[in-house]
Tab-separated table of C-alpha atoms in Angstrom:
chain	number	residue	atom	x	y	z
U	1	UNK	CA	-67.825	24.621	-43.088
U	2	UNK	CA	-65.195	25.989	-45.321
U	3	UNK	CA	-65.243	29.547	-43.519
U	4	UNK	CA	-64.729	27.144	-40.152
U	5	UNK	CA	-61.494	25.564	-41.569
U	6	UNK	CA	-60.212	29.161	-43.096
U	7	UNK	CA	-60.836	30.994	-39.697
U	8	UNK	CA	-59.044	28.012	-37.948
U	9	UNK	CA	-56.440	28.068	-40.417
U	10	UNK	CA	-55.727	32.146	-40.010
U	11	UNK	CA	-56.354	31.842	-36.042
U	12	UNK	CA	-53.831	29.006	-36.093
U	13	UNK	CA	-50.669	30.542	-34.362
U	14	UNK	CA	-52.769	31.677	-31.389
U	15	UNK	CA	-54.764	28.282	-31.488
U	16	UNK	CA	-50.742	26.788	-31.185
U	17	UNK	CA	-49.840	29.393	-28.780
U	18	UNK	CA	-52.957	28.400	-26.467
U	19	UNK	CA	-52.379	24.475	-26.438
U	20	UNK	CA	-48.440	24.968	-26.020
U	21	UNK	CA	-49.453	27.283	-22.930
U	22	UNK	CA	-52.007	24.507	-21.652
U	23	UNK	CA	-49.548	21.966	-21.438
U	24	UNK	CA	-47.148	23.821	-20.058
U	25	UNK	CA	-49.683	24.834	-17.162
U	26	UNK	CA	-50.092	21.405	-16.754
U	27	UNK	CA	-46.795	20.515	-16.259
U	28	UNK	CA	-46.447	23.598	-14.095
U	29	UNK	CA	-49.113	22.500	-12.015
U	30	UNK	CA	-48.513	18.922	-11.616
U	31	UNK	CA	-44.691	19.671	-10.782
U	32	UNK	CA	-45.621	22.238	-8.038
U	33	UNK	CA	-48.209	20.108	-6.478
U	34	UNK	CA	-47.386	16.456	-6.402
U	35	UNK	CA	-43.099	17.097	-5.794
U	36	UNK	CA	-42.857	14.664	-8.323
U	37	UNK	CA	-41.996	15.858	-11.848
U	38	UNK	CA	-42.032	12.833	-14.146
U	39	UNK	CA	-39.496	12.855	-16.007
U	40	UNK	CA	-38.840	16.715	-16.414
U	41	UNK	CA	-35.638	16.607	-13.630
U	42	UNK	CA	-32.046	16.055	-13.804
U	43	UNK	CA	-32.430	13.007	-12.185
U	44	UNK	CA	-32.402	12.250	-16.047
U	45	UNK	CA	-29.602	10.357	-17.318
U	46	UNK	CA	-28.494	12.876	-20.111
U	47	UNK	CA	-28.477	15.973	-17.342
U	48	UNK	CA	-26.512	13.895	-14.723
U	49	UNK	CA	-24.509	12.633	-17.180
U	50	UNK	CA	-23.166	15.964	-18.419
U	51	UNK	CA	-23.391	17.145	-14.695
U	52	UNK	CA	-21.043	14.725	-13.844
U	53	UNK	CA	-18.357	15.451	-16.605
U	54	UNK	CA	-18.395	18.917	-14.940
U	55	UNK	CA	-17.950	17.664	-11.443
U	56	UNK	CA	-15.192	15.653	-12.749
U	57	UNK	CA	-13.380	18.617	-14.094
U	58	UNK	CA	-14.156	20.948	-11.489
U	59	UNK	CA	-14.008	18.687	-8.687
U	60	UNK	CA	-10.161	19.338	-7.971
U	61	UNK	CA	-10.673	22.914	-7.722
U	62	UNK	CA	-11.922	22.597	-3.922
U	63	UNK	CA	-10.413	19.357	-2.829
U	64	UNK	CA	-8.434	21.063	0.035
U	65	UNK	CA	-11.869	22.180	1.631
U	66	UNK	CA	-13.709	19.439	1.269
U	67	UNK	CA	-10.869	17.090	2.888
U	68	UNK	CA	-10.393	19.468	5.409
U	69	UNK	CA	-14.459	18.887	6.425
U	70	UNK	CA	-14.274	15.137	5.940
U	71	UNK	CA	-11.112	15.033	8.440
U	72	UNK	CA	-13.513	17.644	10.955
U	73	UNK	CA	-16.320	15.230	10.498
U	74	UNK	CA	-13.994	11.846	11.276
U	75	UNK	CA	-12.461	13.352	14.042
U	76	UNK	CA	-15.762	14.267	15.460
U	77	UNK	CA	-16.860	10.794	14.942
U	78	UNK	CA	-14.279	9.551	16.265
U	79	UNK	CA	-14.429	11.308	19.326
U	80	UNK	CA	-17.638	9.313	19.986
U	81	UNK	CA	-16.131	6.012	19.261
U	82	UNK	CA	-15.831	4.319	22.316
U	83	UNK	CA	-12.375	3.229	21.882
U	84	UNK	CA	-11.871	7.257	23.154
U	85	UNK	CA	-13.817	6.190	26.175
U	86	UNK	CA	-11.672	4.964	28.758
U	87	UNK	CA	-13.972	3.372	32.237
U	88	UNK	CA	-14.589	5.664	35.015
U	89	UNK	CA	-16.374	3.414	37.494
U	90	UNK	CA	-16.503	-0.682	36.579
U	91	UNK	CA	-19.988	-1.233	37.698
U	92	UNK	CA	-21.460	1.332	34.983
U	93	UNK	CA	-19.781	-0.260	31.741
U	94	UNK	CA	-21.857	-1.930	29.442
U	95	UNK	CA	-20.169	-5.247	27.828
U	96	UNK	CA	-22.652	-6.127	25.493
U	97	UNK	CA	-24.378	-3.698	23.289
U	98	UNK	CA	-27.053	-5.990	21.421
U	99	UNK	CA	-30.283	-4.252	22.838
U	100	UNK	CA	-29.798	-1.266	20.005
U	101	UNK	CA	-31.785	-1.911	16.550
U	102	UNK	CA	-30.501	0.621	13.684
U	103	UNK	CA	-33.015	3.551	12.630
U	104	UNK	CA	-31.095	4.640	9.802
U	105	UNK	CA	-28.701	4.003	7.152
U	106	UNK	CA	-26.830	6.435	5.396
U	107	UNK	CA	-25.830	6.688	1.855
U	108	UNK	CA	-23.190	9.009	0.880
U	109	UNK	CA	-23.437	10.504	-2.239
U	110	UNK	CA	-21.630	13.564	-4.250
U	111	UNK	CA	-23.640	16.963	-4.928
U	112	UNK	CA	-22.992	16.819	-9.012
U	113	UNK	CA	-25.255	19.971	-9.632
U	114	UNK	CA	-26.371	22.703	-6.911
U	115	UNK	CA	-28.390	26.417	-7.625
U	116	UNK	CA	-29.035	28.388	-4.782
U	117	UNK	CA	-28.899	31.812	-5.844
U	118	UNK	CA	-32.799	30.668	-7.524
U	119	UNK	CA	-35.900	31.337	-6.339
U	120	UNK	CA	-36.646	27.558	-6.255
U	121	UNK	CA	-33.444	25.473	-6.011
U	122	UNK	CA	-32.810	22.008	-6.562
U	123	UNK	CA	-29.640	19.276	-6.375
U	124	UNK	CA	-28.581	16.897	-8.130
U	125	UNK	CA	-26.698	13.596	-6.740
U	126	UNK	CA	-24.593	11.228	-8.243
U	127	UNK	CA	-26.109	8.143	-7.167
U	128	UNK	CA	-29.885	6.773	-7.445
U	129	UNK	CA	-31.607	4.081	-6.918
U	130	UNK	CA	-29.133	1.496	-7.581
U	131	UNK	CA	-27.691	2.502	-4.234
U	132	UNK	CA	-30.779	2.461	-2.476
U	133	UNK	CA	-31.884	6.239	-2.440
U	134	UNK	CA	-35.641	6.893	-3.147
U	135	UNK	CA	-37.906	9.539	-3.270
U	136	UNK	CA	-38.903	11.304	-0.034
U	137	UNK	CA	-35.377	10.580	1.405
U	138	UNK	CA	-33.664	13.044	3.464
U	139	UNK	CA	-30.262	14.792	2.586
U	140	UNK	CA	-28.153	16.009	5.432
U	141	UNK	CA	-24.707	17.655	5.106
U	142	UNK	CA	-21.663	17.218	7.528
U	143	UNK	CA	-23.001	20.632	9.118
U	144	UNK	CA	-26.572	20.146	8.760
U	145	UNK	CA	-29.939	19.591	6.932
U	146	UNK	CA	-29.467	19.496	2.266
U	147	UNK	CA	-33.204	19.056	1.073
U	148	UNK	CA	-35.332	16.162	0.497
U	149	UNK	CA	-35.046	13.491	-2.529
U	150	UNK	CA	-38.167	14.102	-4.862
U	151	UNK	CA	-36.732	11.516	-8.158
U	152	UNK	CA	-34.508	8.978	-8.645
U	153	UNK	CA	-33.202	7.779	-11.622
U	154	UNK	CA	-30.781	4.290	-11.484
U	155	UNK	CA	-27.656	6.597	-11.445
U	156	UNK	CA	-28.685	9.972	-10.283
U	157	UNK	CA	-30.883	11.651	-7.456
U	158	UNK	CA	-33.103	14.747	-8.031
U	159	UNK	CA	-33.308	16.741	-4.807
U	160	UNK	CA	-35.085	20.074	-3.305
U	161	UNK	CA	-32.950	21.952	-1.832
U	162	UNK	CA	-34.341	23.397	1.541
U	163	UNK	CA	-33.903	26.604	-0.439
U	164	UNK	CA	-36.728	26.166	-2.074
U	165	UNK	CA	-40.558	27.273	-0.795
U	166	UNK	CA	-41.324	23.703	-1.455
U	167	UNK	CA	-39.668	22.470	1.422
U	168	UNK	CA	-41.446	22.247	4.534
U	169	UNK	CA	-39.468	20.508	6.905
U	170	UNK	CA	-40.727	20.167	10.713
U	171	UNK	CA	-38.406	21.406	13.357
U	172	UNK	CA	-37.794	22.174	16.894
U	173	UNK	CA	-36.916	24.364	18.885
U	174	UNK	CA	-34.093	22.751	21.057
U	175	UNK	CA	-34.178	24.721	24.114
U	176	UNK	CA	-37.987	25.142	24.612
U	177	UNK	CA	-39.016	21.795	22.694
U	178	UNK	CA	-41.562	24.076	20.363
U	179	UNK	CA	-42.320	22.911	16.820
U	180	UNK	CA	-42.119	24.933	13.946
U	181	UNK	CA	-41.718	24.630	10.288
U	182	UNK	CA	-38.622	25.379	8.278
U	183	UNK	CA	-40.186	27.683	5.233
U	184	UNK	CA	-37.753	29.585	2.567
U	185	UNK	CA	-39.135	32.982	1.522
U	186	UNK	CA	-36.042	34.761	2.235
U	187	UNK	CA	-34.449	34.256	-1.099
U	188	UNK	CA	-31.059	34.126	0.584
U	189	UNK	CA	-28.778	31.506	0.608
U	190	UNK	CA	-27.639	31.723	4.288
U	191	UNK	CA	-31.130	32.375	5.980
U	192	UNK	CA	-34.413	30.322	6.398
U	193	UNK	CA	-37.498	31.044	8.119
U	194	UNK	CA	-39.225	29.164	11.205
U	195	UNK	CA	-42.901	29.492	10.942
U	196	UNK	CA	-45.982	28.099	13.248
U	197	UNK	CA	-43.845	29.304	16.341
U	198	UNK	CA	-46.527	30.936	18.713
U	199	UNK	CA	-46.300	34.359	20.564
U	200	UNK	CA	-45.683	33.036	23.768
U	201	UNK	CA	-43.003	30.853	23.088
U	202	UNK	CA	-39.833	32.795	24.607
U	203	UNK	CA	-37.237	32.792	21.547
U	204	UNK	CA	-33.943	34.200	22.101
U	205	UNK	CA	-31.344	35.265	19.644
U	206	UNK	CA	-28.443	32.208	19.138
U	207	UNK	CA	-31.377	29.438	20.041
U	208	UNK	CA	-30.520	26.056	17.555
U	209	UNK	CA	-32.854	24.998	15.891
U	210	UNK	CA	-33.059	21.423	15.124
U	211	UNK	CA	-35.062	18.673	12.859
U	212	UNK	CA	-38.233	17.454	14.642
U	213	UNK	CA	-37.602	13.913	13.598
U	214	UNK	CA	-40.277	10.970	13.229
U	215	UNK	CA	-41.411	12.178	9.588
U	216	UNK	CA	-39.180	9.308	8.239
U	217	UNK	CA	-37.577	12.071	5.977
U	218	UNK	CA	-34.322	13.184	8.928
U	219	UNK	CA	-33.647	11.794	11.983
U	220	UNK	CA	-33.955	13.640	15.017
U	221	UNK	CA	-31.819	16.345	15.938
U	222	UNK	CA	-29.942	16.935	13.013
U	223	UNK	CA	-28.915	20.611	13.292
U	224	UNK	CA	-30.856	23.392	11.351
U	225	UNK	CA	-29.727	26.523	12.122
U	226	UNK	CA	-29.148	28.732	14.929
U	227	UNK	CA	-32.136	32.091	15.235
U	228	UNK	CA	-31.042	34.946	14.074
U	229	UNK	CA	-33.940	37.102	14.319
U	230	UNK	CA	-37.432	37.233	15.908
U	231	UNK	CA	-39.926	39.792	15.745
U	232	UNK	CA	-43.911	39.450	16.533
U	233	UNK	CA	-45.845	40.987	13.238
U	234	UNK	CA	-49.252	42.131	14.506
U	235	UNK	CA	-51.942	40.549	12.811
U	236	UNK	CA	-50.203	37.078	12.972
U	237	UNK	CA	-50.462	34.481	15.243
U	238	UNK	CA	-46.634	33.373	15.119
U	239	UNK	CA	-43.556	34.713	15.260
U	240	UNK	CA	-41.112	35.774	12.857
U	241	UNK	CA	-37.996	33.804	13.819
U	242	UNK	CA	-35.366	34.169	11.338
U	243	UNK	CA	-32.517	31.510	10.972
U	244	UNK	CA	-28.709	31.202	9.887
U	245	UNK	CA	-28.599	27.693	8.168
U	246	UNK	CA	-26.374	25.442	9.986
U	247	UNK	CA	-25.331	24.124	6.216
U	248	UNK	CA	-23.517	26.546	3.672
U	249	UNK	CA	-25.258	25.553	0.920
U	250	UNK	CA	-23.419	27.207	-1.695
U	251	UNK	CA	-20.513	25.064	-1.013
U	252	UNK	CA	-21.981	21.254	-0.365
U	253	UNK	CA	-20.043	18.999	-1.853
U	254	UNK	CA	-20.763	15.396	-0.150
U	255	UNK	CA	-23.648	14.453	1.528
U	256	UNK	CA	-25.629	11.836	3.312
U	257	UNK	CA	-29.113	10.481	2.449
U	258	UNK	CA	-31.234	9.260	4.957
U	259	UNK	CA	-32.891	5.699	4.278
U	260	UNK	CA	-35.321	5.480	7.630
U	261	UNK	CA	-35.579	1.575	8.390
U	262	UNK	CA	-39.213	2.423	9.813
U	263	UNK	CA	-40.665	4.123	7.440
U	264	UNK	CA	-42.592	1.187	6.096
U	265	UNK	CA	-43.582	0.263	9.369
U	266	UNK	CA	-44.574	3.670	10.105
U	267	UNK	CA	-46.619	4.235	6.984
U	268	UNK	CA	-48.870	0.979	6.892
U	269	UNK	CA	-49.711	1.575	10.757
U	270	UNK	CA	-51.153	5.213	9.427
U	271	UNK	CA	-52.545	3.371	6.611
U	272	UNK	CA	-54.604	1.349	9.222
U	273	UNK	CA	-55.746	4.896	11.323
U	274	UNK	CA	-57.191	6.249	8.276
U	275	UNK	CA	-59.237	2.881	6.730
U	276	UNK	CA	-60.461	1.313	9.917
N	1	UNK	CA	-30.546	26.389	-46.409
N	2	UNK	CA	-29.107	23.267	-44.724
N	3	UNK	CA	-26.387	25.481	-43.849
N	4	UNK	CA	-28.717	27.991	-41.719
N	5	UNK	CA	-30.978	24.837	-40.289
N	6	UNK	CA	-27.175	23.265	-38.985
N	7	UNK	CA	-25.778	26.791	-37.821
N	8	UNK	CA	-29.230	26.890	-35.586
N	9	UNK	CA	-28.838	23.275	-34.468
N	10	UNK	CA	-25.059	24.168	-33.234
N	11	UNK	CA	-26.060	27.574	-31.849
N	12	UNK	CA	-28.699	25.733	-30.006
N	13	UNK	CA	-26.507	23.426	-28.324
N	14	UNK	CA	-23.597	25.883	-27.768
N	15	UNK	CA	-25.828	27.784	-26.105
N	16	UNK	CA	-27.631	25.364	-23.731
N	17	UNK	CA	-24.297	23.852	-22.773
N	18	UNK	CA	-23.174	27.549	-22.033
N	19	UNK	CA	-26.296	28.027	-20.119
N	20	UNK	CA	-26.550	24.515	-17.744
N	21	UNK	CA	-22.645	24.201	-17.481
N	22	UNK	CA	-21.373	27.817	-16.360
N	23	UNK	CA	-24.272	30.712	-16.335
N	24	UNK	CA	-26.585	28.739	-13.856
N	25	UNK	CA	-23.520	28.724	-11.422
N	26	UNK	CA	-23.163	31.951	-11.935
N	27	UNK	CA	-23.637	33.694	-8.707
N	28	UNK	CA	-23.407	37.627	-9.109
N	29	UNK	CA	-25.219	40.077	-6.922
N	30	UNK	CA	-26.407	37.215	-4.274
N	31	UNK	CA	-29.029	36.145	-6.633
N	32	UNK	CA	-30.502	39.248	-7.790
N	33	UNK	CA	-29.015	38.995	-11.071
N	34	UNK	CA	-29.100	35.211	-12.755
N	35	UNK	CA	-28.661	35.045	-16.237
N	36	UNK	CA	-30.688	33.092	-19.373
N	37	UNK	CA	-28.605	33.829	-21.996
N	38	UNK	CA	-29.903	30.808	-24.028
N	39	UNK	CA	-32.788	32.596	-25.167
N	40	UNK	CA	-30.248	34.309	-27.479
N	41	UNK	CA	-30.723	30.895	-29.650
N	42	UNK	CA	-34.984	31.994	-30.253
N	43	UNK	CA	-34.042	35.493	-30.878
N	44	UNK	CA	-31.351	34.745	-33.450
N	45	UNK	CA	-34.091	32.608	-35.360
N	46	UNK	CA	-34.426	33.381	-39.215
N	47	UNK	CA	-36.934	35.955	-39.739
N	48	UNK	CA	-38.370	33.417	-42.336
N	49	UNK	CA	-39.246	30.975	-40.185
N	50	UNK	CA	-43.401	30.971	-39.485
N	51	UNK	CA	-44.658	31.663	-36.083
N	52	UNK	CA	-45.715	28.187	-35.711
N	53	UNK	CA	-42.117	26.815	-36.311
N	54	UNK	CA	-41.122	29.563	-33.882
N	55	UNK	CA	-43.685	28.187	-31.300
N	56	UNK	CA	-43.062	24.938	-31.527
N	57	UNK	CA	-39.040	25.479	-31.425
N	58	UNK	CA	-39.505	28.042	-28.185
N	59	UNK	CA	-41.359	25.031	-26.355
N	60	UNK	CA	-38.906	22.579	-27.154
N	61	UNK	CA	-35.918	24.811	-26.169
N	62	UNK	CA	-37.868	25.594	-22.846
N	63	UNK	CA	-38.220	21.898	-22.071
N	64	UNK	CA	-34.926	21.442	-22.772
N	65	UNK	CA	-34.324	24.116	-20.195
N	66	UNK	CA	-36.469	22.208	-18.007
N	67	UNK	CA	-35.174	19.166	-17.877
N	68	UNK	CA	-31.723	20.629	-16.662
N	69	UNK	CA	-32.996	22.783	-13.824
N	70	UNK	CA	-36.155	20.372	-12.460
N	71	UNK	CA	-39.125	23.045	-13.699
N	72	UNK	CA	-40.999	21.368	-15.561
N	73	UNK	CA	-43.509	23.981	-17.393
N	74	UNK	CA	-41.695	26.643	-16.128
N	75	UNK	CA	-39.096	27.693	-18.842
N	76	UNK	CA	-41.392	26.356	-21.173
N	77	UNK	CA	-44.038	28.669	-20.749
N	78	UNK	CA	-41.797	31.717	-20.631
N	79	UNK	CA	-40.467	30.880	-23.824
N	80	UNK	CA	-43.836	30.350	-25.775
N	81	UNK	CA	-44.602	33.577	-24.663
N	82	UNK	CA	-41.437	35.218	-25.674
N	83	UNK	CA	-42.112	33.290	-28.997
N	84	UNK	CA	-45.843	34.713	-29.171
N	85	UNK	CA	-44.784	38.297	-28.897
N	86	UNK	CA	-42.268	38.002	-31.263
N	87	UNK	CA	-44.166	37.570	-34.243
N	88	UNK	CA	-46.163	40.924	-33.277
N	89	UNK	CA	-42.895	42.770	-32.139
N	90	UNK	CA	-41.490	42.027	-35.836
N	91	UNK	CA	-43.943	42.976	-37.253
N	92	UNK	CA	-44.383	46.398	-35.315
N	93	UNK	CA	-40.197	46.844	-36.256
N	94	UNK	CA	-40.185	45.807	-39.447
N	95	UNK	CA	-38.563	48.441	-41.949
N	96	UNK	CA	-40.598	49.928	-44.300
N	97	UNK	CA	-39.972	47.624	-47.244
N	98	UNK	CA	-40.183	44.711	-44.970
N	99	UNK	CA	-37.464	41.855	-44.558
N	100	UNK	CA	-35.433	41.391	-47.192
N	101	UNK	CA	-34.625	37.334	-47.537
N	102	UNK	CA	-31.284	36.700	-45.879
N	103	UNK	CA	-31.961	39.076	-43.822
N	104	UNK	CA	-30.873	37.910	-40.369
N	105	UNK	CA	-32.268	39.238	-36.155
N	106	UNK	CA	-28.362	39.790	-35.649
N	107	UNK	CA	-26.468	43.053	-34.823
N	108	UNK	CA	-24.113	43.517	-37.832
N	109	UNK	CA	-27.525	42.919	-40.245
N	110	UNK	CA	-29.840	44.917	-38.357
N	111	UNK	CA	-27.627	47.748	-36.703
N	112	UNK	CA	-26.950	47.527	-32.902
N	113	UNK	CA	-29.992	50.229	-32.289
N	114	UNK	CA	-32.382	47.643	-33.761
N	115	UNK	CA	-31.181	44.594	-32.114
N	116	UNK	CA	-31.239	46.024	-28.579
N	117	UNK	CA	-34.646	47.248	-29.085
N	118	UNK	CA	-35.910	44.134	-30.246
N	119	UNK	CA	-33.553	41.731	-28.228
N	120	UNK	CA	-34.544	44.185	-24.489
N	121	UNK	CA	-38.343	43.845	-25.132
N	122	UNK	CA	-38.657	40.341	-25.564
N	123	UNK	CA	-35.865	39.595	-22.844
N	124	UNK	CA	-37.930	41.482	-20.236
N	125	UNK	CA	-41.077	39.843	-21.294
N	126	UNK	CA	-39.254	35.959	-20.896
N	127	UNK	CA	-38.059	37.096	-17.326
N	128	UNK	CA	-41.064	38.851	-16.292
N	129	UNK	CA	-42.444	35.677	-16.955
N	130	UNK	CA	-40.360	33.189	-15.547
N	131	UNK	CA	-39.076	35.121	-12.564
N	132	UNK	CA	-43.282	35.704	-11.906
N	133	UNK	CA	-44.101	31.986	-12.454
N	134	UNK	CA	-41.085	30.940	-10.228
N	135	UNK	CA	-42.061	32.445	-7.269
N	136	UNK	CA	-45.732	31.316	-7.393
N	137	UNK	CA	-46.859	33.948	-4.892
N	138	UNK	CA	-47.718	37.303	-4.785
N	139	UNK	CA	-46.035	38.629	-1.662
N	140	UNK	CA	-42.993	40.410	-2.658
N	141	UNK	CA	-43.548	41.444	-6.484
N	142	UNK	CA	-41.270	44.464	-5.851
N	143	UNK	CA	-38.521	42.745	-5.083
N	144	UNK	CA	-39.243	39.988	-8.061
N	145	UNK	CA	-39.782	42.963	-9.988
N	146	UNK	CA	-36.451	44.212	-9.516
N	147	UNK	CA	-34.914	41.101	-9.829
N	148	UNK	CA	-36.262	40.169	-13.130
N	149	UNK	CA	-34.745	43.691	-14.346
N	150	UNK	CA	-31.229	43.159	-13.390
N	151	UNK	CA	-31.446	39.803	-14.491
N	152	UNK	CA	-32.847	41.222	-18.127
N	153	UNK	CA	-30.102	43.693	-18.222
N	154	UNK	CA	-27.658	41.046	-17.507
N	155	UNK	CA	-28.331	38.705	-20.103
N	156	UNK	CA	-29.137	41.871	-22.681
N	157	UNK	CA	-25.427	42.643	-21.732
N	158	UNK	CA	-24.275	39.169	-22.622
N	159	UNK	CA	-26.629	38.892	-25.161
N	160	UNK	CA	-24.626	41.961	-27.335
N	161	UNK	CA	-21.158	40.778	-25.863
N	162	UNK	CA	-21.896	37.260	-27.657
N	163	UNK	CA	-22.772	39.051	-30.756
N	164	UNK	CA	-19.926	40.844	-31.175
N	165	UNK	CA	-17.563	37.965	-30.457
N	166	UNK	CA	-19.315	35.710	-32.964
N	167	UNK	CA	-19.736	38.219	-35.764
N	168	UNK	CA	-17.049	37.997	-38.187
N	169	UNK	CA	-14.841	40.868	-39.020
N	170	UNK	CA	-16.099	40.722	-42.616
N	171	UNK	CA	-19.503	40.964	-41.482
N	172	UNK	CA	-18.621	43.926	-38.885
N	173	UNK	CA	-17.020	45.838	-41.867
N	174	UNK	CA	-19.796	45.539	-44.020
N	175	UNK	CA	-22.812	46.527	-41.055
């Protein structure tokens, strides 16, 4: 018994070394898997917080471009107002608009912490779930699609950048109405790849791609990206469609997140398909 | 004593805040070269300190890590195996009499030829590692490859720039 306890004691680095590497697997694998990372994300508070005291220092440094998009993005809007809608012919107009029911709400929040130069890159927001953003939320930009929301924290947001292999995110193609997933292996900031497109779908170069809609993460028809690329790899059943992202995502600095009004809805009626 | 334990505690948090505030913006070479420079804090570690301590401190530091950049496991692991081969890469470097006491993993102590052996090796191992374990797939390792070598060389770099900024000019005169 003695030699036992001596052999453990002069084996005990490695012994150490083994259960250090064991929980970090664990953590590893749990992270990957489930998208949710306890509490190992800077949705914590001491990360946001110190996050934020950057953002408030460096926040000045770009306020000329980010006005300039915000005053894009209202004009835009506003261009869809229907105070810029004058009648053409009186029997078309329609007085009362009651028969619309919202989708979505929108929470705007400010991009405290961004990596995209990673092989797996993740955001960090300044708000959480005191203003209503939970996990599994969408983030859109004023140009297009951000990542998804994976923790919340009551001041701060944890997100996965669609930079990241993570991401799967289903989209269309908005001229032939194909489906595809979004997939990042091209470890640049300014591309994406569509997979799951098949061979005989026609894809030209400049086609937008778009967000598929209806997995209560974006609406539909949020902008993607427009192809850049396609080739046909033999030996694969899809295409190789290349995108530019719509988004720069080195340069986000306020966003949107999606809250889809349905979702619950949407969820307990697939609850009931599966236990019958 | 206390004085070395609170010069590690302020090098640690120098070095994190250095790391999470201004190197993980750090955008050179369109992502092929991205920089961990806080692993300087485990390589500066006393050479007193027994692998154990050193274990338990690289796990802790790579949480830390963690926690700022939403990996959980991931810096951790690279840094408890930076931490396991250090205690057999000292000992393989160790000069013939062995460490004196005081003696210190720094430049102006050990001579710049000894530090950039030591400080290279287990740099490559930590991003061979994490660079590896971040892209959880085995379809471009070339490329991953080459990225964790610039990225080494890169923090090597800032790894010796920091040590000569830091090291007093007393210190310099007497190396």
């Amino acid at each position: 018994m003695r030699d036992l306890f001596r052999f453990l004691f002069r084996v005990r680095d490695t012994l150490l070394f083994i259960a250090l590497m064991l929980i970090a697997s664990m953590l590893l694998y749990s992270g990957n898997m489930h998208h949710r990372a306890q509490a190992i994300n800077s949705s914590n508070a001491i990360a946001g917080t110190l996050f934020n005291w950057r953002k408030d220092v460096t926040e000045y440094t770009n306020l000329r471009e980010v006005n300039e998009r915000l005053s894009a993005e209202n004009a835009a809007w506003r261009n869809r107002h229907n105070t810029a809608y004058a009648p053409v012919a009186e029997q078309f107009v329609r007085i009362n608009d009651t028969i619309h029911r919202q989708l979505y709400t929108y929470v705007p929040a400010k991009v405290v912490n961004a990596t995209w130069h990673k092989q797996r890159n993740f955001i960090t927001l300044d708000h959480g779930s005191t203003a209503g953003i939970g996990p599994r939320m969408g983030v859109i930009g004023p140009d297009g699609i951000v990542g998804v929301v994976h923790d919340v924290s009551a001041h701060f947001a944890s997100v996965i950048s669609v930079l990241n292999p993570d991401v799967r995110t289903s989209v269309r193609l908005s001229r032939t109405g194909h489906f595809g997933l979004l997939y990042w292996d091209t470890n640049d900031p300014a591309t994406a790849s569509v997979v799951d497109i098949p061979k005989h779908v026609r894809v030209a170069v400049g086609d937008t791609v778009v967000t598929m809609g209806g997995d209560g993460v974006f609406p539909r028809d949020v902008p993607v990206g427009v192809v850049r690329s396609v080739e046909e790899p033999p030996g694969r059943p899809d295409q190789a469609i290349v995108i530019t992202l719509a988004e720069d995502l080195t340069r986000s600095g306020f966003v949107y997140v999606v809250n889809d009004l349905q979702q619950a809805e949407r969820d307990s009626l697939q609850q009931h398909q599966l236990s019958p | 004593m206390i004085g070395t334990v609170a010069a590690n505690i302020i090098r640690f948090i120098a070095l994190m805040l250095l790391q999470v505030l201004v190197l993980d913006q750090l955008d050179v070479a369109n992502g092929w070269m991205v920089p961990y420079l806080y692993i300087l804090f485990l390589l500066m570690l006393p050479f007193e300190l027994p692998a154990w301590a050193v274990l338990l401190i690289a796990a802790a530091t790579g949480l830390t890590m963690d926690l700022f950049a939403s990996t959980p496991g991931m810096h951790m692991s690279a840094c408890v195996v930076m931490a396991f081969a250090r205690k057999r890469l000292l000992r393989l470097m160790a000069p013939r009499e062995g460490y004196e006491y005081g003696m210190r993993p720094t430049v102006p102590r050990m001579g710049l030829a000894w530090f950039a052996t030591y400080a290279s090796v287990l740099i490559l191992i930590h991003h061979l590692w994490l660079f590896f374990v971040e892209l959880h797939r085995f379809d471009s390792l070339g490329a991953t490859f080459l990225r964790a070598l610039l990225s080494a060389a890169f923090t090597l770099a800032l790894c010796l720039l920091a040590q000569f900024l830091t090291s007093s000019a007393r210190e310099r005169g007497r190396a």
